[in-house]
């Protein structure tokens, strides 16, 4: 049998006696494939969306028996807008403004406003519908802005599905590195001698802003002008009444005295004469003469 270098028998060539090296498969290819199939990061949510999501989570976990630590607001919707979720307490009829959080009890009678499961479910459905409408409006605004940008660039408008999928988060710019500048200056030490001085200056760029950390704190409760609880006792004058016969005398604006009006037929009055007064005086003279 004729032997060749490719036969399994021992060959005369030394290269055929070297065993081939089999490389073990590495996970680099799988990682590369996995990176290609990863979903892009979600764009940051707006403040209105995050506020509604926070309100929805608070309503879901609230029992309604907790009272407002800031005391609520007693403006009766005169200073602030009416609450869109619970406008009035069903127990005492207290009018609730939008400053009063729906997860707290009534600030007037401390009644649980979420005691009924139907009321709580209604509020949650209302917040979810507001959240969906807000997301749809923001998506429409983004698509409109993208279409206007494409028109300004001279590109053909794309379909809504492709445009919504192509809206990706822009890659952040790399941080700016400090730059070093060298300055060459000549300094004269004598009449004919000069010395060369090389100075280096390093400029450090300002730190970049971090929108994520700023957005995490923008949902904090802003200071609101609240109307406090009215006093339990009525306001009286600090001075006691002067006499026991007049316990309800008004001492806040000073004493009040009655001044009778002058009579028309009073001769001691110095007011101007009127035809009625002259007729009455003439009748008195006729009676005295008779």
CSV table of C-alpha atoms in Angstrom, one decimal:
chain,number,residue,atom,x,y,z
A,1,UNK,CA,0.0,0.0,0.0
A,2,UNK,CA,1.3,3.4,-1.0
A,3,UNK,CA,1.7,5.7,2.1
A,4,UNK,CA,1.1,9.3,1.9
A,5,UNK,CA,1.6,12.1,4.6
A,6,UNK,CA,-2.2,12.0,5.1
A,7,UNK,CA,-2.5,8.4,6.0
A,8,UNK,CA,-2.9,7.3,9.7
A,9,UNK,CA,0.2,5.2,9.6
A,10,UNK,CA,3.5,6.5,10.7
A,11,UNK,CA,5.0,8.8,8.1
A,12,UNK,CA,8.6,9.4,7.3
A,13,UNK,CA,8.1,13.2,7.5
A,14,UNK,CA,8.8,14.8,10.9
A,15,UNK,CA,5.9,17.3,10.4
A,16,UNK,CA,3.4,14.5,10.3
A,17,UNK,CA,4.4,13.3,13.8
A,18,UNK,CA,3.4,16.7,15.4
A,19,UNK,CA,0.0,16.5,17.0
A,20,UNK,CA,-2.4,19.2,15.9
A,21,UNK,CA,-3.4,21.7,18.5
A,22,UNK,CA,-7.1,22.0,19.1
A,23,UNK,CA,-8.2,25.4,20.4
A,24,UNK,CA,-10.9,25.4,23.0
A,25,UNK,CA,-14.0,27.5,22.1
A,26,UNK,CA,-14.0,30.8,24.0
A,27,UNK,CA,-17.0,32.7,25.1
A,28,UNK,CA,-16.0,35.8,23.1
A,29,UNK,CA,-18.3,34.9,20.2
A,30,UNK,CA,-21.3,34.4,22.5
A,31,UNK,CA,-20.6,37.6,24.3
A,32,UNK,CA,-20.4,39.4,21.0
A,33,UNK,CA,-23.7,37.9,20.0
A,34,UNK,CA,-25.2,38.8,23.4
A,35,UNK,CA,-24.1,42.4,23.1
A,36,UNK,CA,-25.8,42.7,19.7
A,37,UNK,CA,-29.1,41.4,21.1
A,38,UNK,CA,-29.2,43.6,24.1
A,39,UNK,CA,-32.0,46.1,24.3
A,40,UNK,CA,-31.0,49.8,24.3
A,41,UNK,CA,-31.4,51.7,27.6
A,42,UNK,CA,-34.7,53.4,28.2
A,43,UNK,CA,-34.7,57.1,27.8
A,44,UNK,CA,-35.0,59.2,31.0
A,45,UNK,CA,-38.6,59.8,32.1
A,46,UNK,CA,-39.9,63.3,32.4
A,47,UNK,CA,-40.8,64.9,35.8
A,48,UNK,CA,-44.5,64.7,35.2
A,49,UNK,CA,-44.3,60.9,34.5
A,50,UNK,CA,-42.1,60.2,37.5
A,51,UNK,CA,-44.5,62.3,39.7
A,52,UNK,CA,-47.5,60.3,38.6
A,53,UNK,CA,-45.7,57.0,39.1
A,54,UNK,CA,-44.7,58.1,42.6
A,55,UNK,CA,-48.3,59.1,43.4
A,56,UNK,CA,-49.6,55.8,42.1
A,57,UNK,CA,-47.2,53.7,44.2
A,58,UNK,CA,-48.0,55.8,47.3
A,59,UNK,CA,-51.7,55.3,46.8
A,60,UNK,CA,-51.3,51.5,46.3
A,61,UNK,CA,-49.3,51.2,49.6
A,62,UNK,CA,-51.3,53.7,51.6
A,63,UNK,CA,-53.9,52.7,54.2
A,64,UNK,CA,-55.4,56.1,54.5
A,65,UNK,CA,-55.3,56.2,58.3
A,66,UNK,CA,-52.1,58.2,58.5
A,67,UNK,CA,-52.5,62.0,59.0
A,68,UNK,CA,-50.5,64.6,57.2
A,69,UNK,CA,-47.4,65.5,59.1
A,70,UNK,CA,-47.6,69.1,57.9
A,71,UNK,CA,-51.1,69.5,59.1
A,72,UNK,CA,-52.8,69.8,55.7
A,73,UNK,CA,-54.3,73.0,54.3
A,74,UNK,CA,-57.6,74.7,55.4
A,75,UNK,CA,-58.0,77.1,52.5
A,76,UNK,CA,-61.2,75.3,51.4
A,77,UNK,CA,-60.0,75.5,47.7
A,78,UNK,CA,-59.9,79.4,47.9
A,79,UNK,CA,-56.2,79.7,47.6
A,80,UNK,CA,-55.3,76.5,45.8
A,81,UNK,CA,-57.2,74.4,43.2
A,82,UNK,CA,-59.7,71.8,44.1
A,83,UNK,CA,-58.3,68.3,44.6
A,84,UNK,CA,-58.9,66.2,41.4
A,85,UNK,CA,-59.0,62.9,43.4
A,86,UNK,CA,-61.0,63.5,46.6
A,87,UNK,CA,-62.6,67.0,46.5
A,88,UNK,CA,-64.6,66.6,49.7
A,89,UNK,CA,-64.7,64.6,52.9
A,90,UNK,CA,-67.8,62.4,53.0
A,91,UNK,CA,-67.8,62.5,56.8
A,92,UNK,CA,-67.7,66.2,57.7
A,93,UNK,CA,-68.0,67.9,54.3
A,94,UNK,CA,-64.6,69.5,54.4
A,95,UNK,CA,-63.5,70.9,51.0
A,96,UNK,CA,-60.1,69.5,50.1
A,97,UNK,CA,-57.6,71.4,47.9
A,98,UNK,CA,-54.9,69.9,45.8
A,99,UNK,CA,-52.3,70.5,48.6
A,100,UNK,CA,-54.0,67.8,50.7
A,101,UNK,CA,-52.5,64.5,49.6
A,102,UNK,CA,-55.2,61.8,48.9
A,103,UNK,CA,-53.2,59.2,50.9
A,104,UNK,CA,-53.6,61.1,54.1
A,105,UNK,CA,-56.7,61.3,56.3
A,106,UNK,CA,-59.1,64.3,56.4
A,107,UNK,CA,-57.3,67.2,58.1
A,108,UNK,CA,-60.5,68.4,59.8
A,109,UNK,CA,-62.1,65.2,61.3
A,110,UNK,CA,-59.2,62.7,60.8
A,111,UNK,CA,-61.5,60.4,58.8
A,112,UNK,CA,-59.9,57.7,56.6
A,113,UNK,CA,-60.5,58.9,53.0
A,114,UNK,CA,-59.4,55.6,51.5
A,115,UNK,CA,-61.5,53.3,53.7
A,116,UNK,CA,-63.6,52.3,50.8
A,117,UNK,CA,-61.9,50.0,48.3
A,118,UNK,CA,-64.1,51.4,45.5
A,119,UNK,CA,-62.7,54.9,46.2
A,120,UNK,CA,-59.2,53.7,46.2
A,121,UNK,CA,-59.6,51.8,43.0
A,122,UNK,CA,-61.2,54.8,41.3
A,123,UNK,CA,-58.3,57.0,42.3
A,124,UNK,CA,-55.8,54.4,41.0
A,125,UNK,CA,-57.6,54.1,37.7
A,126,UNK,CA,-57.7,57.9,37.3
A,127,UNK,CA,-53.9,58.2,38.0
A,128,UNK,CA,-53.2,55.4,35.5
A,129,UNK,CA,-55.3,57.1,32.8
A,130,UNK,CA,-53.4,60.4,33.4
A,131,UNK,CA,-50.1,58.5,33.2
A,132,UNK,CA,-51.0,56.9,29.9
A,133,UNK,CA,-52.2,60.2,28.4
A,134,UNK,CA,-49.0,61.9,29.5
A,135,UNK,CA,-46.8,59.2,28.0
A,136,UNK,CA,-48.8,59.3,24.7
A,137,UNK,CA,-48.5,63.1,24.6
A,138,UNK,CA,-44.7,63.0,25.2
A,139,UNK,CA,-44.2,60.3,22.5
A,140,UNK,CA,-46.2,62.4,20.0
A,141,UNK,CA,-44.0,65.4,20.8
A,142,UNK,CA,-40.8,63.4,20.3
A,143,UNK,CA,-42.0,62.0,17.0
A,144,UNK,CA,-43.0,65.5,15.9
A,145,UNK,CA,-39.6,66.9,16.8
A,146,UNK,CA,-37.8,64.1,15.0
A,147,UNK,CA,-39.9,64.6,11.9
A,148,UNK,CA,-39.2,68.3,11.9
A,149,UNK,CA,-35.5,67.7,12.3
A,150,UNK,CA,-35.5,65.3,9.4
A,151,UNK,CA,-37.4,67.8,7.3
A,152,UNK,CA,-34.9,70.5,8.2
A,153,UNK,CA,-32.0,68.1,7.2
A,154,UNK,CA,-33.7,67.3,3.8
A,155,UNK,CA,-34.4,63.6,4.6
A,156,UNK,CA,-37.5,61.8,3.7
A,157,UNK,CA,-40.0,61.3,6.5
A,158,UNK,CA,-40.1,57.8,7.9
A,159,UNK,CA,-42.9,55.7,9.2
A,160,UNK,CA,-44.0,56.0,12.8
A,161,UNK,CA,-43.0,52.5,13.8
A,162,UNK,CA,-39.5,52.9,12.4
A,163,UNK,CA,-39.1,56.4,13.8
A,164,UNK,CA,-40.1,55.3,17.2
A,165,UNK,CA,-37.6,52.4,17.1
A,166,UNK,CA,-34.8,54.5,15.7
A,167,UNK,CA,-35.1,57.0,18.6
A,168,UNK,CA,-32.1,55.9,20.6
A,169,UNK,CA,-30.4,57.6,23.5
A,170,UNK,CA,-27.5,59.7,22.3
A,171,UNK,CA,-24.1,58.5,23.4
A,172,UNK,CA,-22.7,60.8,26.1
A,173,UNK,CA,-19.6,62.7,25.1
A,174,UNK,CA,-16.3,61.6,26.7
A,175,UNK,CA,-15.2,63.7,29.6
A,176,UNK,CA,-12.9,66.6,28.7
A,177,UNK,CA,-9.3,66.0,29.6
A,178,UNK,CA,-7.1,68.7,31.2
A,179,UNK,CA,-5.0,70.6,28.6
A,180,UNK,CA,-1.5,71.7,29.1
A,181,UNK,CA,-0.2,74.9,27.3
A,182,UNK,CA,3.5,75.9,27.1
A,183,UNK,CA,4.5,79.6,26.9
A,184,UNK,CA,7.9,80.6,25.7
A,185,UNK,CA,9.1,84.0,27.0
A,186,UNK,CA,12.4,85.8,26.8
A,187,UNK,CA,13.9,87.6,29.8
A,188,UNK,CA,16.8,90.0,29.4
A,189,UNK,CA,19.6,89.6,32.1
A,190,UNK,CA,22.0,92.2,30.7
A,191,UNK,CA,22.6,94.4,27.7
A,192,UNK,CA,23.2,91.6,25.3
A,193,UNK,CA,22.3,88.4,27.2
A,194,UNK,CA,18.8,87.0,27.2
A,195,UNK,CA,17.4,84.0,28.9
A,196,UNK,CA,14.6,81.7,27.5
A,197,UNK,CA,11.9,80.7,30.0
A,198,UNK,CA,9.4,78.0,29.2
A,199,UNK,CA,6.3,78.0,31.4
A,200,UNK,CA,3.6,75.4,31.3
A,201,UNK,CA,0.0,76.0,32.3
A,202,UNK,CA,-2.7,73.4,32.8
A,203,UNK,CA,-6.4,74.2,32.3
A,204,UNK,CA,-8.8,71.9,34.0
A,205,UNK,CA,-12.3,71.9,32.4
A,206,UNK,CA,-15.3,72.4,34.7
A,207,UNK,CA,-17.1,69.2,35.9
A,208,UNK,CA,-20.0,68.0,33.7
A,209,UNK,CA,-23.4,68.2,35.1
A,210,UNK,CA,-25.2,65.0,36.1
A,211,UNK,CA,-28.8,65.1,35.1
A,212,UNK,CA,-29.6,61.7,36.7
A,213,UNK,CA,-28.6,62.9,40.2
A,214,UNK,CA,-30.5,66.1,39.7
A,215,UNK,CA,-33.6,64.4,38.5
A,216,UNK,CA,-33.6,62.1,41.5
A,217,UNK,CA,-34.2,65.1,43.8
A,218,UNK,CA,-36.6,67.2,41.8
A,219,UNK,CA,-39.6,65.3,43.1
A,220,UNK,CA,-39.0,66.6,46.6
A,221,UNK,CA,-42.0,68.5,48.0
A,222,UNK,CA,-41.8,72.2,47.3
A,223,UNK,CA,-42.7,74.7,50.0
A,224,UNK,CA,-46.4,75.5,49.7
A,225,UNK,CA,-48.2,78.4,51.4
A,226,UNK,CA,-50.7,76.4,53.6
A,227,UNK,CA,-53.6,77.8,55.6
A,228,UNK,CA,-53.3,76.5,59.2
A,229,UNK,CA,-56.0,75.1,61.3
A,230,UNK,CA,-58.4,77.8,62.7
A,231,UNK,CA,-58.1,78.4,66.5
A,232,UNK,CA,-60.3,76.3,68.7
A,233,UNK,CA,-61.3,79.3,70.9
A,234,UNK,CA,-62.8,82.6,69.5
A,235,UNK,CA,-60.7,85.7,69.5
A,236,UNK,CA,-61.7,88.1,72.3
A,237,UNK,CA,-60.5,91.6,73.3
A,238,UNK,CA,-57.7,91.5,75.8
A,239,UNK,CA,-59.4,94.1,78.0
A,240,UNK,CA,-62.3,92.9,80.3
A,241,UNK,CA,-65.7,94.6,80.0
A,242,UNK,CA,-66.1,97.8,82.1
A,243,UNK,CA,-69.5,96.9,83.5
A,244,UNK,CA,-71.3,93.7,84.2
A,245,UNK,CA,-74.4,95.1,82.6
A,246,UNK,CA,-72.8,95.1,79.2
A,247,UNK,CA,-70.7,91.9,78.9
A,248,UNK,CA,-70.8,92.0,75.1
A,249,UNK,CA,-69.5,95.6,74.8
A,250,UNK,CA,-67.3,96.2,71.7
A,251,UNK,CA,-63.9,97.1,73.0
A,252,UNK,CA,-61.9,96.3,69.9
A,253,UNK,CA,-62.9,99.4,67.9
A,254,UNK,CA,-63.7,101.7,70.9
A,255,UNK,CA,-66.9,102.5,72.9
A,256,UNK,CA,-70.0,103.2,70.9
A,257,UNK,CA,-72.7,105.8,72.0
A,258,UNK,CA,-76.1,106.5,70.5
A,259,UNK,CA,-76.7,109.9,69.0
A,260,UNK,CA,-80.4,110.7,68.2
A,261,UNK,CA,-81.3,112.5,65.0
A,262,UNK,CA,-82.6,116.0,65.3
A,263,UNK,CA,-86.4,116.6,64.9
A,264,UNK,CA,-87.8,118.6,62.0
A,265,UNK,CA,-90.0,120.8,64.3
A,266,UNK,CA,-87.2,121.6,66.8
A,267,UNK,CA,-86.8,125.4,67.0
A,268,UNK,CA,-83.4,125.1,68.5
A,269,UNK,CA,-82.0,123.5,65.4
A,270,UNK,CA,-79.9,125.7,63.3
A,271,UNK,CA,-80.5,123.9,60.0
A,272,UNK,CA,-81.9,125.7,56.9
A,273,UNK,CA,-85.6,126.5,56.8
A,274,UNK,CA,-87.8,124.4,54.6
A,275,UNK,CA,-91.3,125.0,53.2
A,276,UNK,CA,-92.7,122.4,55.6
A,277,UNK,CA,-91.1,124.1,58.5
A,278,UNK,CA,-92.5,127.5,57.5
A,279,UNK,CA,-96.0,126.2,57.1
A,280,UNK,CA,-95.9,124.6,60.6
A,281,UNK,CA,-94.6,127.8,62.1
A,282,UNK,CA,-97.3,129.8,60.4
A,283,UNK,CA,-100.0,127.4,61.7
A,284,UNK,CA,-98.8,127.8,65.2
A,285,UNK,CA,-98.9,131.6,64.9
A,286,UNK,CA,-102.5,131.5,63.7
A,287,UNK,CA,-103.5,129.2,66.6
A,288,UNK,CA,-102.0,131.6,69.2
A,289,UNK,CA,-103.7,134.6,67.6
A,290,UNK,CA,-107.1,133.0,67.7
